[in-house]
PDB file of C-alpha atoms in Angstrom:
ATOM      1  CA  MET A1356     -47.379 -30.679  21.947  1.00 82.00           C
ATOM      2  CA  LYS A1357     -49.226 -28.303  19.593  1.00 80.00           C
ATOM      3  CA  ARG A1358     -48.035 -25.396  21.698  1.00 84.00           C
ATOM      4  CA  ILE A1359     -44.377 -26.438  21.333  1.00 84.00           C
ATOM      5  CA  VAL A1360     -44.748 -26.790  17.546  1.00 79.00           C
ATOM      6  CA  ARG A1361     -46.268 -23.284  17.367  1.00 82.00           C
ATOM      7  CA  ILE A1362     -43.401 -21.805  19.378  1.00 82.00           C
ATOM      8  CA  VAL A1363     -40.805 -23.534  17.201  1.00 79.00           C
ATOM      9  CA  VAL A1364     -42.505 -22.313  14.031  1.00 78.00           C
ATOM     10  CA  LEU A1365     -42.710 -18.776  15.407  1.00 76.00           C
ATOM     11  CA  VAL A1366     -39.017 -18.746  16.372  1.00 77.00           C
ATOM     12  CA  ALA A1367     -38.033 -20.082  12.919  1.00 78.00           C
ATOM     13  CA  LEU A1368     -40.180 -17.396  11.235  1.00 70.00           C
ATOM     14  CA  VAL A1369     -38.561 -14.624  13.277  1.00 76.00           C
ATOM     15  CA  ALA A1370     -35.072 -15.992  12.499  1.00 75.00           C
ATOM     16  CA  VAL A1371     -35.815 -16.032   8.745  1.00 74.00           C
ATOM     17  CA  MET A1372     -37.163 -12.485   8.815  1.00 75.00           C
ATOM     18  CA  ALA A1373     -34.228 -11.148  10.809  1.00 69.00           C
ATOM     19  CA  ALA A1374     -31.489 -12.782   8.690  1.00 65.00           C
ATOM     20  CA  PRO A1375     -31.535 -10.197   5.822  1.00 63.00           C
ATOM     21  CA  SER A1376     -31.010  -7.276   8.246  1.00 57.00           C
ATOM     22  CA  PHE A1377     -27.914  -8.980   9.709  1.00 54.00           C
ATOM     23  CA  VAL A1378     -26.477  -9.511   6.217  1.00 53.00           C
ATOM     24  CA  GLN A1379     -27.073  -5.873   5.285  1.00 56.00           C
ATOM     25  CA  ALA A1380     -25.377  -4.640   8.470  1.00 55.00           C
ATOM     26  CA  ALA A1381     -22.310  -6.768   7.735  1.00 53.00           C
ATOM     27  CA  GLY A1382     -22.207  -5.444   4.163  1.00 52.00           C
ATOM     28  CA  LYS A1383     -22.271  -1.832   5.346  1.00 53.00           C
ATOM     29  CA  LYS A1384     -19.341  -2.441   7.637  1.00 51.00           C
ATOM     30  CA  VAL A1385     -17.157  -3.712   4.803  1.00 51.00           C
ATOM     31  CA  LYS A1386     -18.118  -0.820   2.529  1.00 49.00           C
ATOM     32  CA  SER A1387     -17.238   1.758   5.148  1.00 53.00           C
ATOM     33  CA  GLU A1388     -13.547   0.719   5.250  1.00 69.00           C
ATOM     34  CA  VAL A1389     -11.361   3.401   3.739  1.00 74.00           C
ATOM     35  CA  VAL A1390      -8.776   1.889   1.423  1.00 84.00           C
ATOM     36  CA  MET A1391      -6.110   4.264   0.151  1.00 89.00           C
ATOM     37  CA  LYS A1392      -4.076   3.430  -2.952  1.00 89.00           C
ATOM     38  CA  VAL A1393      -0.841   4.527  -4.572  1.00 92.00           C
ATOM     39  CA  GLY A1394      -0.809   8.271  -5.189  1.00 90.00           C
ATOM     40  CA  ASN A1395      -3.156   9.176  -2.321  1.00 91.00           C
ATOM     41  CA  LYS A1396      -1.937  11.404   0.466  1.00 94.00           C
ATOM     42  CA  VAL A1397      -2.235  10.383   4.110  1.00 94.00           C
ATOM     43  CA  HIS A1398      -1.430  11.888   7.492  1.00 94.00           C
ATOM     44  CA  LEU A1399       0.857  10.061   9.864  1.00 94.00           C
ATOM     45  CA  PHE A1400       0.029  10.683  13.555  1.00 93.00           C
ATOM     46  CA  HIS A1401       2.855  10.380  16.087  1.00 91.00           C
ATOM     47  CA  SER A1402       3.526  11.147  19.731  1.00 88.00           C
ATOM     48  CA  GLY A1403       5.485  14.317  19.053  1.00 85.00           C
ATOM     49  CA  THR A1404       8.525  13.221  21.034  1.00 86.00           C
ATOM     50  CA  ALA A1405      12.018  14.311  20.008  1.00 84.00           C
ATOM     51  CA  ASP A1406      12.972  10.703  19.206  1.00 84.00           C
ATOM     52  CA  VAL A1407      10.320  10.440  16.518  1.00 86.00           C
ATOM     53  CA  LYS A1408      11.251  13.786  15.011  1.00 83.00           C
ATOM     54  CA  LYS A1409      14.931  12.693  14.840  1.00 87.00           C
ATOM     55  CA  GLU A1410      14.169   9.336  13.171  1.00 90.00           C
ATOM     56  CA  ILE A1411      11.727  10.613  10.546  1.00 91.00           C
ATOM     57  CA  ALA A1412      13.035  12.956   7.862  1.00 91.00           C
ATOM     58  CA  LEU A1413      11.533  14.400   4.677  1.00 93.00           C
ATOM     59  CA  ASN A1414      11.603  11.985   1.686  1.00 94.00           C
ATOM     60  CA  ASP A1415      11.984   8.923   3.943  1.00 94.00           C
ATOM     61  CA  VAL A1416      10.200   5.881   2.553  1.00 96.00           C
ATOM     62  CA  ILE A1417       8.643   3.990   5.479  1.00 95.00           C
ATOM     63  CA  PRO A1418       7.036   0.523   5.363  1.00 96.00           C
ATOM     64  CA  VAL A1419       3.405   0.257   6.509  1.00 95.00           C
ATOM     65  CA  TYR A1420       2.142  -2.738   8.504  1.00 94.00           C
ATOM     66  CA  ARG A1421      -1.273  -4.145   9.413  1.00 93.00           C
ATOM     67  CA  GLN A1422      -2.026  -6.343  12.415  1.00 87.00           C
ATOM     68  CA  THR A1423      -3.658  -9.596  11.362  1.00 83.00           C
ATOM     69  CA  GLY A1424      -5.036 -12.635  13.147  1.00 80.00           C
ATOM     70  CA  LYS A1425      -5.562 -13.360  16.784  1.00 81.00           C
ATOM     71  CA  ALA A1426      -1.797 -13.378  17.447  1.00 83.00           C
ATOM     72  CA  ALA A1427      -1.663  -9.758  16.164  1.00 80.00           C
ATOM     73  CA  GLN A1428       1.131 -10.483  13.705  1.00 87.00           C
ATOM     74  CA  LEU A1429       2.355  -7.527  11.637  1.00 89.00           C
ATOM     75  CA  ARG A1430       2.200  -7.918   7.864  1.00 91.00           C
ATOM     76  CA  GLU A1431       3.684  -5.360   5.469  1.00 93.00           C
ATOM     77  CA  VAL A1432       0.940  -3.892   3.240  1.00 94.00           C
ATOM     78  CA  GLY A1433       2.653  -0.927   1.592  1.00 95.00           C
ATOM     79  CA  GLN A1434       5.065   1.994   1.821  1.00 96.00           C
ATOM     80  CA  VAL A1435       4.677   5.757   2.292  1.00 96.00           C
ATOM     81  CA  LYS A1436       7.043   8.612   1.512  1.00 96.00           C
ATOM     82  CA  VAL A1437       7.173  11.493   3.993  1.00 95.00           C
ATOM     83  CA  LEU A1438       6.395  14.737   2.132  1.00 95.00           C
ATOM     84  CA  SER A1439       6.109  17.413   4.811  1.00 93.00           C
ATOM     85  CA  PHE A1440       5.585  18.290   8.457  1.00 91.00           C
ATOM     86  CA  ILE A1441       2.013  19.395   9.196  1.00 92.00           C
ATOM     87  CA  ASP A1442       2.129  20.166  12.907  1.00 91.00           C
ATOM     88  CA  GLU A1443       3.558  18.915  16.179  1.00 90.00           C
ATOM     89  CA  HIS A1444       1.916  15.502  15.840  1.00 91.00           C
ATOM     90  CA  HIS A1445       1.402  14.935  12.087  1.00 93.00           C
ATOM     91  CA  PHE A1446       3.422  14.323   8.930  1.00 93.00           C
ATOM     92  CA  GLU A1447       1.997  14.349   5.427  1.00 95.00           C
ATOM     93  CA  ALA A1448       2.949  11.369   3.265  1.00 95.00           C
ATOM     94  CA  GLY A1449       2.162   9.922  -0.131  1.00 95.00           C
ATOM     95  CA  ILE A1450       1.471   6.244  -0.725  1.00 95.00           C
ATOM     96  CA  VAL A1451       4.147   4.791  -3.021  1.00 97.00           C
ATOM     97  CA  LYS A1452       3.317   1.094  -2.775  1.00 94.00           C
ATOM     98  CA  GLY A1453       0.397  -1.137  -1.751  1.00 93.00           C
ATOM     99  CA  GLU A1454      -3.116  -0.525  -0.416  1.00 92.00           C
ATOM    100  CA  ILE A1455      -3.354   1.027   3.031  1.00 94.00           C
ATOM    101  CA  LYS A1456      -6.309   1.206   5.393  1.00 92.00           C
ATOM    102  CA  VAL A1457      -7.074   3.593   8.223  1.00 90.00           C
ATOM    103  CA  GLY A1458      -5.348   2.342  11.371  1.00 88.00           C
ATOM    104  CA  ASP A1459      -2.384   0.756   9.686  1.00 93.00           C
ATOM    105  CA  ILE A1460       0.999   1.530  11.258  1.00 93.00           C
ATOM    106  CA  ALA A1461       4.055   2.993   9.517  1.00 94.00           C
ATOM    107  CA  LYS A1462       7.178   1.856  11.368  1.00 93.00           C
ATOM    108  CA  LYS A1463      10.780   3.019  11.172  1.00 90.00           C
ATOM    109  CA  GLU A1464      13.150   1.677  13.795  1.00 86.00           C
ATOM    110  CA  SER A1465      11.482   2.470  17.134  1.00 85.00           C
ATOM    111  CA  ALA A1466       9.022   5.060  15.762  1.00 89.00           C
ATOM    112  CA  GLY A1467       5.451   4.024  15.036  1.00 90.00           C
ATOM    113  CA  LEU A1468       3.055   6.306  13.150  1.00 92.00           C
ATOM    114  CA  LEU A1469      -0.686   5.776  12.819  1.00 94.00           C
ATOM    115  CA  VAL A1470      -1.987   6.163   9.252  1.00 94.00           C
ATOM    116  CA  GLN A1471      -5.008   8.429   8.779  1.00 92.00           C
ATOM    117  CA  PRO A1472      -6.681   9.730   5.624  1.00 91.00           C
ATOM    118  CA  ALA A1473      -5.688  13.254   4.538  1.00 87.00           C
ATOM    119  CA  LYS A1474      -8.478  15.788   4.923  1.00 78.00           C
TER     120      LYS A1474
END
């Protein structure tokens, strides 16, 4: 019986000592999220197909969506305005509305563009 009590106390002690490190790790994850606000520039990554290039034009304002929940529902979180073509797979855009995170998706008709921070 004494042996069981010692084991239980030891396990409880280890759990109490390990708890702060788990909390700190969770806090770092939240802080590392990049949130971009109105006025920031972003890059929009796309497949480079002719269809995307036909649908997206300079000065287009495109809504930005984020997947939320287990059902992966799309929720509008902002808008971006296409400013220029960077290369075969990227557009440069400015945020005109909302707060956008890395990995959000700008969608116009059938074209989907992955939002990335400008470098």
